[in-house]
Amino acid sequence: MILIHPPVAKPCEPPAGVAKLSGALSSHGINHTILDANIEALLYIVSSTHLQADKQYDKWTARSLRNISGNHASIRNGRIFHNIDRYKRTVIDLNHAVELWADKGATPGIANYRHKYLSPLRSDDLLLAAEHPEENPYYPYFSKRLPTLVERNTAQVVGFSLNYLSQALCTFAMAGFLKQHFPGLSIVLGGGLVTSWMKNPDWANPFGGLIDQLVAGPGERKLLAILGADDIKEEHFRPDYGLLPLDDYLAPGRILPYSASSGCYWNKCSFCPEKAENNPYVPIPVDTAIDDLNELIRLTGPFLVHLLDNAISSPLLKRLAGNAGGVPWYGFARISRLLTDIEFCRGLKKSGCVMLKLGLESGDQGVLDKMHKGIDLETASLALKTLKKAGIATYVYLIFGTPEETLPAARKTLEFVARHKDEIGFLNVALFNMPICGPEASRFETSSFYEGDLSLYTDFSHPGGWNRKEVRLFLENEFKKHRAVSGILMKDPPIFTSNHAAFFVM
Ligand code: SF4
């Protein structure tokens, strides 16, 4: 079988989803190969895009095209990571050159894919992309690559790992191409986005005839069953990165992604899609996770480990903190008393922890309580100061426009950030999207602002009149303009955001 990671997703690390599936297939002796079409398509564009002597360009475009290979190389050799301004210029220029690749309404980027007429939120548009793969800007790449791969591997099943909206139109274009040229192939579609679609209570499969099997949730056991493996005894399969091009990714060293759990152990935050989708928390036992990490580090020699858990559990954090001299790592942790203990944080630092991502969400205690966030601001403040003292950078996540928030509450968030400007390394500022299948959607007057049958979010009428337009105005005119906030935001790596931030603090 062939496992495909389709374009377009951030191309800075090997895809963890297909590595997990590969581990499961290998453990059952199932012959397979992996195609990271995302990184291959990017390399294809970089190697085949040139400044054309007979064309007129504006200054920025000419510079971006002239330097496309050099900019690609600079992100990989790491030299620009010493200077955020050089980094920004390099990444933005590379993205601009990649965007110029397409016409016919499509705009592919390094980490995004937009289309003027087709929306990944409409099943009709996805089916149209499948019917006309030749319209996809990556067609010159995949129309050569896919047939060779299918024939060489005499594959009968092809699985796509579809996790982001930015991958959807290209996934369907590739699936459509395969069905047209190899009608006997069985197409399996799984991944985070497919899971979200299928968790919607109104879900009705619109893709019959194109997609043979849709898989929701962790796919290892389900894929093994589809492939006819019986007697699946294992509870856990170690990911296998052996079939991925580990040295091709857009980062100054190998990144090893690893999840020690799926779902979230807290699972209470009212705004959270994990909770709305009722995804169960399934942790890997701490000993097993540590064994996996040690073995994967030995096999892949990473420069940085990226822990993908929605929130790294306290038992795993404690084990990591007791393990000095590890490879640098970063990941999401919940703000807790544990992070106010300087000795513990120093232990984390010694274990290799270079950055923690923290979901603070709001600087107003009333909002936090109503959202069931389970953190208090005193602890958050102390945790930020303690982590700073221990030498661990923080990437703080905020969310504005929740039903619980008002303008005065949003201003308290601004005050909190301003008070902690020296402790907060990076900021992610998000506008609240109400999950369509969450409990809150039934409590408020809702209306669809996303135009498709596959929308995951819904608009709602804010009980305090704090609607999207007002929230946006506050963010643009007040929050982001505050000197403390703009100083932090200026440090944020564009496009790659937290995926590259750790390289600036190592
Ligand atoms: S801690 Fe994060 S992942 Fe867990 S429920 Fe809250 S928002 Fe969701």
Coordinates of C-alpha atoms and ligand atoms in Angstrom, one line a residue:
M1 CA 0.0 0.0 0.0
I2 CA 1.0 3.7 -0.3
L3 CA 0.5 6.2 2.4
I4 CA 0.4 9.8 1.2
H5 CA 0.9 13.1 3.1
P6 CA -0.7 15.5 0.6
P7 CA 0.2 19.2 0.0
V8 CA -0.1 21.7 1.5
A9 CA 1.0 21.7 5.2
K10 CA 3.9 23.2 7.0
P11 CA 6.9 21.5 5.5
C12 CA 9.3 21.8 8.5
E13 CA 9.1 18.3 10.0
P14 CA 8.2 14.8 8.8
P15 CA 4.4 14.0 9.1
A16 CA 3.7 12.2 12.4
G17 CA 0.4 10.7 11.1
V18 CA 1.8 8.6 8.3
A19 CA 4.8 7.7 10.5
K20 CA 2.4 6.2 13.1
L21 CA 0.5 4.2 10.3
S22 CA 3.9 3.1 8.9
G23 CA 4.8 1.8 12.4
A24 CA 1.6 -0.2 12.6
L25 CA 2.0 -1.7 9.1
S26 CA 5.6 -2.6 9.7
S27 CA 4.8 -4.4 12.9
H28 CA 2.4 -6.6 10.9
G29 CA 4.9 -7.2 8.1
I30 CA 2.7 -5.3 5.6
N31 CA 4.6 -4.1 2.6
H32 CA 4.1 -0.3 2.1
T33 CA 5.7 2.9 1.0
I34 CA 5.3 6.5 2.1
L35 CA 5.0 9.5 -0.2
D36 CA 5.5 12.9 1.4
A37 CA 3.9 14.7 -1.5
N38 CA 3.9 17.9 0.5
I39 CA 7.7 18.2 0.7
E40 CA 8.3 16.7 -2.7
A41 CA 5.8 19.2 -4.4
L42 CA 7.6 22.1 -2.7
L43 CA 11.0 20.9 -3.8
Y44 CA 9.6 20.5 -7.3
I45 CA 8.5 24.1 -7.3
V46 CA 11.7 25.4 -5.9
S47 CA 13.8 23.5 -8.5
S48 CA 11.6 24.4 -11.5
T49 CA 10.9 28.1 -10.8
H50 CA 13.2 30.7 -12.4
L51 CA 13.3 34.3 -13.3
Q52 CA 12.4 34.5 -16.9
A53 CA 14.4 37.0 -18.9
D54 CA 11.5 37.9 -21.3
K55 CA 9.1 38.9 -18.4
Q56 CA 8.5 42.1 -16.5
Y57 CA 8.5 41.8 -12.7
D58 CA 8.1 44.2 -9.9
K59 CA 11.1 44.5 -7.6
W60 CA 9.9 42.2 -4.9
T61 CA 8.8 39.5 -7.3
A62 CA 12.1 39.7 -9.2
R63 CA 14.1 39.4 -5.9
S64 CA 11.9 36.5 -4.7
L65 CA 12.3 34.5 -7.9
R66 CA 16.0 35.2 -8.3
N67 CA 16.6 34.0 -4.7
I68 CA 14.2 31.1 -4.5
S69 CA 16.9 28.4 -4.2
G70 CA 19.1 30.5 -2.0
N71 CA 16.2 31.3 0.3
H72 CA 15.2 27.6 0.5
A73 CA 18.8 26.7 1.4
S74 CA 19.1 29.5 4.0
I75 CA 16.2 28.1 6.0
R76 CA 17.8 24.7 5.9
N77 CA 21.3 25.7 6.9
G78 CA 20.1 27.8 9.8
R79 CA 22.1 30.9 9.3
I80 CA 19.1 33.2 9.2
F81 CA 17.9 32.0 12.5
H82 CA 20.2 34.5 14.3
N83 CA 18.4 37.4 12.9
I84 CA 14.5 37.6 12.9
D85 CA 14.4 40.3 10.3
R86 CA 16.5 38.3 7.8
Y87 CA 14.5 35.2 8.6
K88 CA 11.2 37.1 8.0
R89 CA 12.4 38.4 4.7
T90 CA 13.7 35.0 3.6
V91 CA 10.5 33.1 4.5
I92 CA 8.2 35.7 3.0
D93 CA 10.2 35.9 -0.2
L94 CA 10.2 32.2 -0.6
N95 CA 6.5 32.0 0.0
H96 CA 5.9 34.8 -2.5
A97 CA 7.9 32.9 -5.2
V98 CA 6.0 29.7 -4.5
E99 CA 2.7 31.5 -4.7
L100 CA 3.6 32.7 -8.2
W101 CA 3.8 29.0 -9.4
A102 CA 0.1 28.7 -10.0
D103 CA -2.6 30.2 -12.1
K104 CA -6.3 29.1 -12.7
G105 CA -7.4 30.6 -9.4
A106 CA -5.1 28.6 -7.1
T107 CA -2.6 30.1 -4.8
P108 CA -0.3 27.6 -3.2
G109 CA 2.1 28.8 -0.5
I110 CA 4.8 27.2 1.6
A111 CA 2.2 26.2 4.2
N112 CA -1.2 27.2 2.8
Y113 CA -3.4 26.6 -0.3
R114 CA -6.1 29.0 -1.4
H115 CA -8.4 28.9 -4.4
K116 CA -10.4 31.8 -5.8
Y117 CA -13.4 29.6 -6.7
L118 CA -13.1 26.3 -4.9
S119 CA -13.6 26.0 -1.1
P120 CA -12.3 23.0 1.0
L121 CA -15.5 23.5 3.1
R122 CA -17.8 22.4 0.2
S123 CA -18.0 18.8 -0.7
D124 CA -19.1 19.7 -4.3
D125 CA -15.9 21.7 -4.7
L126 CA -13.8 18.8 -3.4
L127 CA -15.5 16.5 -5.9
L128 CA -14.9 19.0 -8.7
A129 CA -11.2 19.1 -7.8
A130 CA -11.2 15.3 -8.0
E131 CA -13.0 15.4 -11.4
H132 CA -10.4 17.9 -12.8
P133 CA -7.0 17.0 -11.3
E134 CA -5.3 18.6 -14.3
E135 CA -6.5 22.0 -13.0
N136 CA -4.5 21.5 -9.8
P137 CA -1.2 23.5 -9.8
Y138 CA 0.6 20.4 -8.5
Y139 CA -0.6 18.3 -11.5
P140 CA 2.8 18.5 -13.3
Y141 CA 4.4 16.9 -10.2
F142 CA 1.8 14.3 -9.2
S143 CA 0.8 13.2 -12.7
K144 CA 4.3 11.9 -13.1
R145 CA 5.0 10.8 -9.6
L146 CA 1.9 8.8 -8.7
P147 CA 1.7 6.4 -11.7
T148 CA 5.4 5.5 -11.2
L149 CA 4.8 4.9 -7.5
V150 CA 1.7 2.8 -8.0
E151 CA 3.2 0.7 -10.7
R152 CA 6.5 0.1 -8.9
N153 CA 4.8 -1.0 -5.8
T154 CA 2.0 -2.8 -7.5
A155 CA -0.2 -1.0 -4.9
Q156 CA -3.8 -1.9 -4.5
V157 CA -4.6 0.5 -1.7
V158 CA -3.6 4.2 -1.3
G159 CA -4.2 6.0 1.9
F160 CA -4.3 9.8 2.3
S161 CA -3.6 11.5 5.6
L162 CA -5.8 14.6 5.5
N163 CA -5.3 16.8 8.6
Y164 CA -5.6 20.4 7.5
L165 CA -8.1 22.4 5.3
S166 CA -5.0 23.5 3.3
Q167 CA -4.5 19.9 2.1
A168 CA -8.1 19.1 1.2
L169 CA -8.4 20.4 -2.4
C170 CA -5.0 18.8 -3.4
T171 CA -5.9 15.5 -1.7
F172 CA -9.1 15.3 -3.7
A173 CA -7.2 16.2 -6.9
M174 CA -4.7 13.4 -6.3
A175 CA -7.4 10.9 -5.3
G176 CA -9.4 11.8 -8.5
F177 CA -6.3 11.4 -10.6
L178 CA -5.6 8.0 -9.2
K179 CA -9.2 6.8 -9.7
Q180 CA -9.2 8.0 -13.3
H181 CA -5.9 6.2 -14.1
F182 CA -6.1 3.2 -11.7
P183 CA -9.9 2.5 -11.3
G184 CA -9.1 -0.7 -9.4
L185 CA -7.2 1.1 -6.6
S186 CA -8.9 1.4 -3.3
I187 CA -8.7 4.9 -1.8
V188 CA -8.7 5.3 2.0
L189 CA -9.0 8.7 3.6
G190 CA -8.2 9.5 7.2
G191 CA -6.6 12.1 9.4
G192 CA -7.6 14.9 11.7
L193 CA -9.8 16.8 9.2
V194 CA -11.7 13.7 8.2
T195 CA -12.2 12.9 11.9
S196 CA -13.7 16.4 12.5
W197 CA -16.1 15.9 9.5
M198 CA -17.3 12.6 10.7
K199 CA -17.8 13.8 14.3
N200 CA -20.5 16.2 13.1
P201 CA -23.8 14.7 14.0
D202 CA -25.2 15.8 10.6
W203 CA -22.4 14.0 8.7
A204 CA -23.5 12.1 5.6
N205 CA -20.7 10.8 3.3
P206 CA -20.7 12.8 0.1
F207 CA -17.6 11.1 -1.3
G208 CA -18.9 7.6 -2.2
G209 CA -17.6 6.4 -5.6
L210 CA -14.4 8.3 -5.1
I211 CA -13.3 7.4 -1.6
D212 CA -13.6 3.7 -0.7
Q213 CA -13.1 4.0 3.0
L214 CA -13.2 7.0 5.4
V215 CA -11.5 6.6 8.8
A216 CA -12.2 8.7 11.8
G217 CA -9.9 8.9 14.8
P218 CA -6.5 7.1 15.3
G219 CA -6.2 5.1 12.1
E220 CA -3.6 2.4 12.9
R221 CA -5.9 -0.5 13.9
K222 CA -8.6 0.5 11.4
L223 CA -6.1 0.5 8.6
L224 CA -4.7 -2.8 9.6
A225 CA -8.2 -4.2 9.6
I226 CA -8.9 -2.8 6.1
L227 CA -5.7 -4.4 4.9
G228 CA -6.9 -7.8 6.3
A229 CA -4.5 -8.1 9.2
D230 CA -6.2 -10.3 11.8
D231 CA -5.1 -10.9 15.3
I232 CA -4.2 -7.3 16.1
K233 CA -2.9 -7.7 19.6
E234 CA -0.9 -4.5 20.1
E235 CA -2.3 -1.6 22.0
H236 CA 0.5 0.6 20.8
F237 CA 2.6 0.9 17.7
R238 CA 5.9 2.8 17.7
P239 CA 6.0 5.4 14.8
D240 CA 8.4 4.6 12.0
Y241 CA 10.1 7.5 10.2
G242 CA 12.4 5.2 8.2
L243 CA 10.5 5.7 4.9
L244 CA 10.4 9.5 5.1
P245 CA 13.0 11.9 3.6
L246 CA 14.2 13.2 7.0
D247 CA 16.8 15.6 5.6
D248 CA 14.5 17.4 3.1
Y249 CA 12.4 19.4 5.5
L250 CA 12.5 23.2 5.9
A251 CA 14.3 23.5 9.2
P252 CA 17.9 24.0 10.3
G253 CA 18.1 20.4 11.6
R254 CA 15.9 17.3 11.8
I255 CA 12.8 17.6 13.9
L256 CA 11.3 14.5 15.4
P257 CA 7.5 14.8 16.1
Y258 CA 6.1 12.5 18.7
S259 CA 2.7 12.2 20.5
A260 CA 2.5 10.5 23.8
S261 CA -1.3 10.8 23.8
S262 CA -4.4 11.6 21.7
G263 CA -7.2 13.7 23.1
C264 CA -6.6 15.8 26.2
Y265 CA -6.5 14.8 29.8
W266 CA -8.2 18.0 30.9
N267 CA -10.9 17.9 28.2
K268 CA -13.1 20.6 29.9
C269 CA -12.4 23.9 28.1
S270 CA -15.7 25.1 26.7
F271 CA -14.2 26.5 23.4
C272 CA -12.1 23.4 22.6
P273 CA -12.7 21.4 19.4
E274 CA -11.3 18.3 21.1
K275 CA -14.1 18.5 23.7
A276 CA -16.7 19.4 21.1
E277 CA -15.8 16.3 19.1
N278 CA -15.8 14.2 22.2
N279 CA -12.4 12.8 21.3
P280 CA -11.3 10.4 24.1
Y281 CA -8.1 10.9 26.0
V282 CA -5.8 7.9 25.2
P283 CA -2.3 8.3 26.8
I284 CA 0.6 6.0 26.0
P285 CA 2.1 4.7 29.3
V286 CA 4.9 7.0 30.4
D287 CA 7.5 4.1 30.3
T288 CA 6.5 3.3 26.7
A289 CA 6.6 6.9 25.6
I290 CA 10.1 7.3 27.0
D291 CA 11.2 4.1 25.3
D292 CA 9.7 5.3 22.1
L293 CA 11.5 8.6 22.3
N294 CA 14.8 7.1 23.2
E295 CA 14.6 4.6 20.3
L296 CA 13.3 7.2 17.8
I297 CA 16.1 9.6 18.8
R298 CA 18.6 6.9 18.3
L299 CA 17.3 6.1 14.9
T300 CA 16.7 9.5 13.5
G301 CA 19.3 11.7 15.3
P302 CA 17.0 14.8 15.7
F303 CA 18.1 18.3 16.4
L304 CA 14.8 19.0 18.1
V305 CA 12.0 16.9 19.4
H306 CA 8.4 18.3 19.0
L307 CA 6.0 16.8 21.5
L308 CA 2.6 17.0 19.8
D309 CA 0.3 16.2 22.7
N310 CA -2.6 18.7 23.2
A311 CA -1.2 18.9 26.8
I312 CA 1.8 16.9 28.0
S313 CA 0.6 15.0 31.1
S314 CA 2.2 15.8 34.5
P315 CA 3.6 12.3 34.9
L316 CA 5.4 12.6 31.5
L317 CA 6.6 16.1 32.3
K318 CA 8.0 14.7 35.6
R319 CA 9.8 11.9 33.9
L320 CA 11.3 14.2 31.3
A321 CA 12.4 16.6 34.1
G322 CA 14.3 13.8 35.7
N323 CA 16.1 12.9 32.5
A324 CA 19.0 15.4 32.2
G325 CA 21.0 15.8 29.0
G326 CA 18.3 15.0 26.5
V327 CA 17.8 16.3 23.0
P328 CA 16.2 19.8 22.9
W329 CA 12.4 19.6 22.9
Y330 CA 9.3 21.7 23.1
G331 CA 5.5 21.1 23.3
F332 CA 2.2 22.1 24.9
A333 CA 1.8 22.0 28.6
R334 CA -1.1 23.1 30.8
I335 CA -0.3 25.9 33.2
S336 CA -0.2 24.3 36.7
R337 CA 1.5 24.6 40.1
L338 CA 4.2 22.3 38.8
L339 CA 5.4 25.1 36.5
T340 CA 5.8 27.4 39.5
D341 CA 8.4 25.2 41.1
I342 CA 11.8 26.5 40.1
E343 CA 13.7 23.3 40.8
F344 CA 11.2 21.4 38.6
C345 CA 11.5 23.9 35.8
R346 CA 15.3 23.7 36.0
G347 CA 15.0 20.0 35.7
L348 CA 12.9 20.5 32.6
K349 CA 15.5 22.8 31.2
K350 CA 18.3 20.3 31.9
S351 CA 16.2 17.6 30.1
G352 CA 16.4 19.7 26.9
C353 CA 13.1 21.7 27.2
V354 CA 13.7 24.9 25.2
M355 CA 10.1 26.1 24.9
L356 CA 6.7 25.4 26.4
K357 CA 3.5 26.4 24.6
L358 CA 0.9 27.5 27.1
G359 CA -2.8 28.0 26.6
L360 CA -3.5 31.0 28.8
E361 CA -6.5 32.1 26.6
S362 CA -7.6 35.1 28.8
G363 CA -6.2 37.5 31.4
D364 CA -9.6 37.8 33.1
Q365 CA -10.2 35.3 35.9
G366 CA -14.0 35.4 35.4
V367 CA -13.6 34.4 31.7
L368 CA -11.2 31.6 32.6
D369 CA -13.6 30.2 35.2
K370 CA -16.6 30.3 32.9
M371 CA -14.6 28.6 30.1
H372 CA -13.6 25.9 32.7
K373 CA -10.0 26.5 31.8
G374 CA -8.9 25.3 35.2
I375 CA -6.1 27.8 35.7
D376 CA -5.8 30.9 37.9
L377 CA -4.0 34.0 36.9
E378 CA -1.8 34.1 40.0
T379 CA -0.4 30.6 39.1
A380 CA -0.1 31.7 35.4
S381 CA 1.9 34.7 36.4
L382 CA 4.2 32.8 38.7
A383 CA 4.6 30.0 36.1
L384 CA 5.7 32.5 33.4
K385 CA 8.2 34.1 35.8
T386 CA 9.6 30.7 36.9
L387 CA 10.0 29.4 33.4
K388 CA 11.8 32.6 32.4
K389 CA 14.1 32.2 35.4
A390 CA 14.8 28.6 34.4
G391 CA 15.6 29.7 30.9
I392 CA 12.6 28.1 29.2
A393 CA 10.9 30.3 26.5
T394 CA 7.1 30.5 26.4
Y395 CA 4.7 30.6 23.5
V396 CA 1.5 31.9 24.9
Y397 CA -1.9 31.3 23.3
L398 CA -4.8 33.8 23.7
I399 CA -8.3 33.6 22.4
F400 CA -10.6 36.6 21.9
G401 CA -14.3 36.8 21.4
T402 CA -15.5 33.8 23.4
P403 CA -19.1 34.0 24.6
E404 CA -17.7 34.5 28.1
E405 CA -15.6 37.6 27.2
T406 CA -16.5 41.3 27.0
L407 CA -14.4 44.3 26.0
P408 CA -13.4 45.1 29.6
A409 CA -12.3 41.4 30.0
A410 CA -10.3 41.6 26.8
R411 CA -8.6 44.7 28.1
K412 CA -7.6 42.7 31.2
T413 CA -5.9 40.3 28.9
L414 CA -4.0 43.2 27.4
E415 CA -3.0 44.4 30.8
F416 CA -1.9 40.8 31.8
V417 CA 0.3 40.5 28.7
A418 CA 1.8 44.0 29.2
R419 CA 2.7 43.1 32.8
H420 CA 4.4 39.9 31.6
K421 CA 6.0 41.2 28.5
D422 CA 9.5 40.2 29.7
E423 CA 8.3 36.7 30.5
I424 CA 6.3 35.9 27.3
G425 CA 8.5 34.9 24.5
F426 CA 5.9 34.6 21.7
L427 CA 2.2 35.1 21.4
N428 CA -0.5 33.4 19.4
V429 CA -3.6 35.6 19.1
A430 CA -6.7 33.9 17.8
L431 CA -10.3 34.9 17.2
F432 CA -12.8 32.4 18.7
N433 CA -14.5 30.1 16.3
M434 CA -17.4 28.2 17.8
P435 CA -17.2 24.5 17.0
I436 CA -20.4 23.5 15.1
C437 CA -21.0 20.4 17.1
G438 CA -20.0 21.7 20.5
P439 CA -22.5 22.2 23.4
E440 CA -22.3 26.0 23.1
A441 CA -23.6 26.0 19.5
S442 CA -27.1 25.1 20.9
R443 CA -27.0 27.8 23.6
F444 CA -26.6 30.8 21.3
E445 CA -28.2 32.1 18.2
T446 CA -26.0 30.8 15.4
S447 CA -25.7 31.5 11.7
S448 CA -23.3 30.1 9.2
F449 CA -20.5 32.4 8.1
Y450 CA -18.5 29.6 6.5
E451 CA -20.1 28.8 3.2
G452 CA -20.0 25.0 3.0
D453 CA -21.5 21.7 4.1
L454 CA -18.2 20.7 5.6
S455 CA -17.8 23.8 7.9
L456 CA -16.5 23.0 11.3
Y457 CA -17.4 26.3 12.9
T458 CA -20.5 28.5 13.1
D459 CA -21.0 32.1 13.8
F460 CA -23.0 33.1 16.8
S461 CA -24.7 36.1 18.2
H462 CA -22.6 37.2 21.2
P463 CA -24.7 37.6 24.4
G464 CA -22.8 40.9 25.2
G465 CA -22.7 42.2 21.7
W466 CA -18.9 41.4 21.5
N467 CA -19.1 40.2 18.0
R468 CA -16.4 39.3 15.5
K469 CA -16.2 42.8 13.9
E470 CA -15.8 44.5 17.3
V471 CA -13.3 41.9 18.4
R472 CA -11.3 42.4 15.2
L473 CA -11.3 46.1 15.7
F474 CA -10.1 45.8 19.2
L475 CA -7.3 43.4 18.2
E476 CA -6.1 45.6 15.3
N477 CA -6.5 49.0 16.9
E478 CA -5.8 48.5 20.5
F479 CA -4.3 45.1 21.4
K480 CA -1.7 44.7 18.7
K481 CA -0.8 48.4 18.7
H482 CA 0.1 48.3 22.4
R483 CA 3.9 48.6 22.6
A484 CA 4.3 45.6 24.9
V485 CA 2.3 43.3 22.6
S486 CA 3.8 44.6 19.3
G487 CA 7.2 44.0 20.8
I488 CA 6.4 40.3 21.4
L489 CA 4.5 39.9 18.1
M490 CA 7.5 41.2 16.1
K491 CA 9.5 38.2 17.2
D492 CA 7.0 35.7 15.8
P493 CA 8.3 33.7 12.9
P494 CA 5.9 34.3 10.0
I495 CA 4.2 31.2 8.4
F496 CA 6.0 28.7 10.5
T497 CA 5.1 30.4 13.9
S498 CA 5.7 28.0 16.8
N499 CA 7.2 25.3 14.6
H500 CA 10.2 27.5 14.1
A501 CA 10.1 29.6 17.2
A502 CA 12.2 27.1 19.2
F503 CA 15.1 27.6 16.9
F504 CA 15.3 31.3 18.0
V505 CA 15.7 30.4 21.7
M506 CA 18.1 27.4 21.5
Ligands
SF4_1 S1 -6.4 22.1 27.7 FE1 -6.3 22.5 25.5 S2 -6.8 20.6 24.5 FE2 -7.3 20.4 26.6 S3 -9.5 20.9 26.8 FE3 -8.4 22.8 27.2 S4 -8.1 23.8 25.2 FE4 -8.7 21.6 24.8

